[in-house]
Amino acid sequence: MILAVSGCTQPSIRARTPASKNEIDLNTIREFNSSKECTNDEKAVIDRTLNTLPQSMIKLKRKFEFACTDKKLKKRMLDSHLDKIPGHWKITLHRTANFPEEIFRKRIVREIALAYDHENDASKSDVWKALSSWNAKKIPFIGLIRTGWYTENVNEKGFSDKAGMKSPRLDFATYAEEYFSLDTTDLKCRTTSKFKFFKAIFKDFEPAQ
């Protein structure tokens, strides 16, 4: 099936970098929390997700530690949360009964993207911030103290997810969810410049053309 979006055509399944180009011993980049242990099915989804992501995104200075819990998380981000702990990026995933794999997968990708951004500051680049016209909120009359972000782009179509309209970092992380998604997206048509930005920094991943 070919999906036409805004004059573009995209295949219904996104192309993947061949496994031979992304072979990696996952034990060198991730481990599982023993007290909040993920089920075998959840571990399988985590590993499948890691295997579809480029090495440039997942081989960070810190290893990933994955935990799964039945509790609702206080800091919700698609019911997941990233914490910086000694030597690791801890990703806690909220366990949902009969969860769709793609939703669980997107939670994983978003948190990995946040970890990547913490180490590489991709969302802090002037190029990325300019793509959605991000500006810092500052205290009146002082001006040097940033209190948050606002975007001049109020059109949701300029973002992959409404949550991405909160800050440059969330803009980056939510965009990663769709850029590395297994589903058909219209990102290339709607957000051509952001698409090119991702393609430039993740050269070891080939998205659908």
Short mmCIF file of C-alpha atoms in Angstrom, two decimals:
data_model
loop_
_atom_site.label_atom_id
_atom_site.label_comp_id
_atom_site.label_asym_id
_atom_site.label_seq_id
_atom_site.Cartn_x
_atom_site.Cartn_y
_atom_site.Cartn_z
CA MET A 1 0.00 0.00 0.00
CA ILE A 2 1.27 3.48 -0.85
CA LEU A 3 0.13 6.39 1.27
CA ALA A 4 0.01 9.83 -0.30
CA VAL A 5 0.54 12.75 2.07
CA SER A 6 0.68 16.37 0.91
CA GLY A 7 1.84 15.38 -2.52
CA CYS A 8 4.37 12.83 -1.25
CA THR A 9 4.22 9.06 -1.42
CA GLN A 10 5.64 6.86 1.30
CA PRO A 11 5.71 3.09 1.70
CA SER A 12 3.59 1.67 4.49
CA ILE A 13 6.63 0.11 6.18
CA ARG A 14 9.71 2.18 6.90
CA ALA A 15 13.02 0.90 5.56
CA ARG A 16 15.51 -0.37 8.10
CA THR A 17 19.28 -0.37 8.21
CA PRO A 18 20.31 -3.99 7.42
CA ALA A 19 21.06 -5.98 10.55
CA SER A 20 24.60 -6.61 9.32
CA LYS A 21 25.28 -2.88 9.72
CA ASN A 22 23.80 -2.70 13.19
CA GLU A 23 25.09 -5.86 14.83
CA ILE A 24 25.96 -5.18 18.44
CA ASP A 25 26.24 -7.17 21.64
CA LEU A 26 23.30 -5.74 23.57
CA ASN A 27 24.87 -6.82 26.85
CA THR A 28 27.45 -4.08 26.33
CA ILE A 29 24.84 -1.32 26.26
CA ARG A 30 21.94 -2.48 28.45
CA GLU A 31 21.01 -4.42 31.55
CA PHE A 32 17.80 -5.07 33.42
CA ASN A 33 16.88 -3.90 36.91
CA SER A 34 16.64 -6.87 39.28
CA SER A 35 14.13 -5.35 41.72
CA LYS A 36 11.73 -4.02 39.07
CA GLU A 37 12.31 -6.78 36.58
CA CYS A 38 10.76 -6.74 33.13
CA THR A 39 8.99 -9.85 31.88
CA ASN A 40 10.56 -11.94 29.15
CA ASP A 41 8.10 -10.47 26.63
CA GLU A 42 9.00 -6.93 27.70
CA LYS A 43 12.70 -7.72 27.50
CA ALA A 44 12.15 -9.07 23.99
CA VAL A 45 10.45 -5.82 22.92
CA ILE A 46 13.28 -3.78 24.44
CA ASP A 47 15.91 -5.82 22.60
CA ARG A 48 14.01 -5.71 19.31
CA THR A 49 13.76 -1.95 19.68
CA LEU A 50 17.46 -1.56 20.40
CA ASN A 51 18.29 -3.70 17.39
CA THR A 52 16.38 -1.36 15.05
CA LEU A 53 18.06 1.81 16.34
CA PRO A 54 21.40 3.10 15.01
CA GLN A 55 24.53 2.48 17.05
CA SER A 56 25.20 6.22 17.04
CA MET A 57 22.07 6.62 19.17
CA ILE A 58 22.40 3.73 21.61
CA LYS A 59 26.17 3.50 22.23
CA LEU A 60 26.39 6.26 24.82
CA LYS A 61 28.84 6.98 27.63
CA ARG A 62 26.45 5.35 30.10
CA LYS A 63 24.77 1.96 29.79
CA PHE A 64 20.99 1.70 29.83
CA GLU A 65 19.25 0.05 32.75
CA PHE A 66 15.64 -0.94 32.06
CA ALA A 67 13.04 -1.37 34.79
CA CYS A 68 9.34 -2.21 34.46
CA THR A 69 6.71 -1.41 37.06
CA ASP A 70 2.98 -1.72 37.62
CA LYS A 71 2.88 1.60 39.47
CA LYS A 72 1.78 4.81 37.83
CA LEU A 73 4.79 7.06 37.52
CA LYS A 74 4.62 10.55 38.98
CA LYS A 75 6.62 12.07 36.14
CA ARG A 76 4.74 10.73 33.16
CA MET A 77 6.04 10.73 29.65
CA LEU A 78 3.98 8.15 27.86
CA ASP A 79 4.11 6.38 31.27
CA SER A 80 7.90 6.19 31.23
CA HIS A 81 10.74 8.04 32.88
CA LEU A 82 14.47 8.60 32.49
CA ASP A 83 16.82 8.93 35.46
CA LYS A 84 20.55 9.56 35.56
CA ILE A 85 22.17 7.18 38.04
CA PRO A 86 25.86 6.34 38.56
CA GLY A 87 27.14 4.76 35.35
CA HIS A 88 23.67 4.29 33.83
CA TRP A 89 20.68 5.85 32.19
CA LYS A 90 17.78 4.21 34.00
CA ILE A 91 14.61 3.90 31.94
CA THR A 92 11.52 2.95 33.95
CA LEU A 93 8.57 1.73 31.90
CA HIS A 94 5.02 1.49 33.24
CA ARG A 95 3.63 -1.96 32.59
CA THR A 96 0.28 -1.85 30.81
CA ALA A 97 -1.91 -4.93 30.50
CA ASN A 98 -2.07 -6.13 26.90
CA PHE A 99 -0.04 -3.16 25.76
CA PRO A 100 0.36 -2.70 21.98
CA GLU A 101 4.01 -3.40 21.21
CA GLU A 102 4.38 -0.25 19.12
CA ILE A 103 3.24 1.97 22.02
CA PHE A 104 5.67 0.24 24.39
CA ARG A 105 8.36 0.59 21.75
CA LYS A 106 7.75 4.33 21.38
CA ARG A 107 8.13 4.78 25.14
CA ILE A 108 11.54 3.14 24.89
CA VAL A 109 12.65 5.21 21.90
CA ARG A 110 11.59 8.48 23.50
CA GLU A 111 13.60 7.84 26.67
CA ILE A 112 16.64 6.69 24.68
CA ALA A 113 16.39 9.87 22.62
CA LEU A 114 16.31 11.93 25.81
CA ALA A 115 19.42 10.15 27.08
CA TYR A 116 21.13 10.73 23.73
CA ASP A 117 20.23 14.40 23.89
CA HIS A 118 21.52 14.77 27.45
CA GLU A 119 24.93 13.51 26.27
CA ASN A 120 25.04 15.20 22.87
CA ASP A 121 22.94 18.39 23.28
CA ALA A 122 21.33 17.97 19.86
CA SER A 123 18.25 19.93 20.92
CA LYS A 124 20.42 22.81 22.15
CA SER A 125 21.84 23.45 18.70
CA ASP A 126 20.80 26.70 17.06
CA VAL A 127 19.87 24.72 13.94
CA TRP A 128 17.36 22.51 15.78
CA LYS A 129 15.85 25.38 17.76
CA ALA A 130 15.42 27.43 14.59
CA LEU A 131 13.38 24.68 12.91
CA SER A 132 10.45 25.32 15.28
CA SER A 133 11.37 28.91 16.19
CA TRP A 134 12.13 28.10 19.82
CA ASN A 135 12.73 31.02 22.16
CA ALA A 136 13.66 31.12 25.84
CA LYS A 137 11.20 32.53 28.36
CA LYS A 138 12.99 35.04 30.56
CA ILE A 139 12.15 36.96 33.70
CA PRO A 140 11.05 40.50 32.74
CA PHE A 141 13.64 43.26 33.34
CA ILE A 142 16.30 40.70 34.24
CA GLY A 143 16.40 38.83 30.98
CA LEU A 144 19.35 36.59 31.78
CA ILE A 145 17.42 33.92 33.69
CA ARG A 146 15.62 31.40 31.49
CA THR A 147 12.37 30.09 32.96
CA GLY A 148 11.24 27.85 30.11
CA TRP A 149 10.61 27.75 26.39
CA TYR A 150 7.99 28.87 23.91
CA THR A 151 7.69 28.29 20.20
CA GLU A 152 6.50 30.73 17.60
CA ASN A 153 5.25 27.77 15.59
CA VAL A 154 1.72 27.14 16.89
CA ASN A 155 0.85 24.68 14.11
CA GLU A 156 0.83 21.14 15.53
CA LYS A 157 1.67 19.76 12.09
CA GLY A 158 5.16 21.14 12.56
CA PHE A 159 5.69 18.62 15.35
CA SER A 160 5.43 14.85 15.51
CA ASP A 161 3.45 15.03 18.77
CA LYS A 162 1.72 17.78 20.75
CA ALA A 163 4.00 17.01 23.71
CA GLY A 164 6.91 18.16 21.55
CA MET A 165 5.59 21.72 21.68
CA LYS A 166 6.76 22.07 25.30
CA SER A 167 10.51 22.40 24.77
CA PRO A 168 13.29 21.80 22.20
CA ARG A 169 14.31 18.63 24.08
CA LEU A 170 10.80 17.13 24.03
CA ASP A 171 10.48 18.24 20.41
CA PHE A 172 13.62 16.19 19.66
CA ALA A 173 12.56 13.15 21.72
CA THR A 174 9.02 12.94 20.34
CA TYR A 175 10.31 13.39 16.81
CA ALA A 176 12.64 10.44 17.38
CA GLU A 177 9.62 8.30 18.26
CA GLU A 178 8.22 8.77 14.79
CA TYR A 179 11.47 8.96 12.83
CA PHE A 180 12.44 5.50 14.10
CA SER A 181 8.86 4.21 14.08
CA LEU A 182 7.73 1.00 12.44
CA ASP A 183 4.51 2.71 11.35
CA THR A 184 3.89 4.78 8.25
CA THR A 185 4.43 8.47 8.99
CA ASP A 186 4.16 11.65 6.99
CA LEU A 187 7.12 13.25 8.72
CA LYS A 188 9.16 13.66 5.57
CA CYS A 189 6.33 15.58 3.95
CA ARG A 190 5.22 17.67 6.94
CA THR A 191 8.59 18.38 8.53
CA THR A 192 11.19 18.14 5.78
CA SER A 193 13.83 20.20 7.58
CA LYS A 194 13.58 18.20 10.81
CA PHE A 195 13.70 15.00 8.78
CA LYS A 196 16.96 16.16 7.17
CA PHE A 197 18.35 17.15 10.59
CA PHE A 198 17.80 13.63 11.93
CA LYS A 199 19.19 12.04 8.81
CA ALA A 200 22.32 14.15 9.14
CA ILE A 201 23.08 13.18 12.75
CA PHE A 202 22.05 9.52 12.46
CA LYS A 203 23.93 8.60 9.31
CA ASP A 204 23.92 4.90 10.21
CA PHE A 205 20.14 4.69 9.88
CA GLU A 206 18.32 4.77 6.54
CA PRO A 207 14.67 5.92 6.78
CA ALA A 208 12.10 5.33 4.09
CA GLN A 209 12.50 7.52 1.02
#
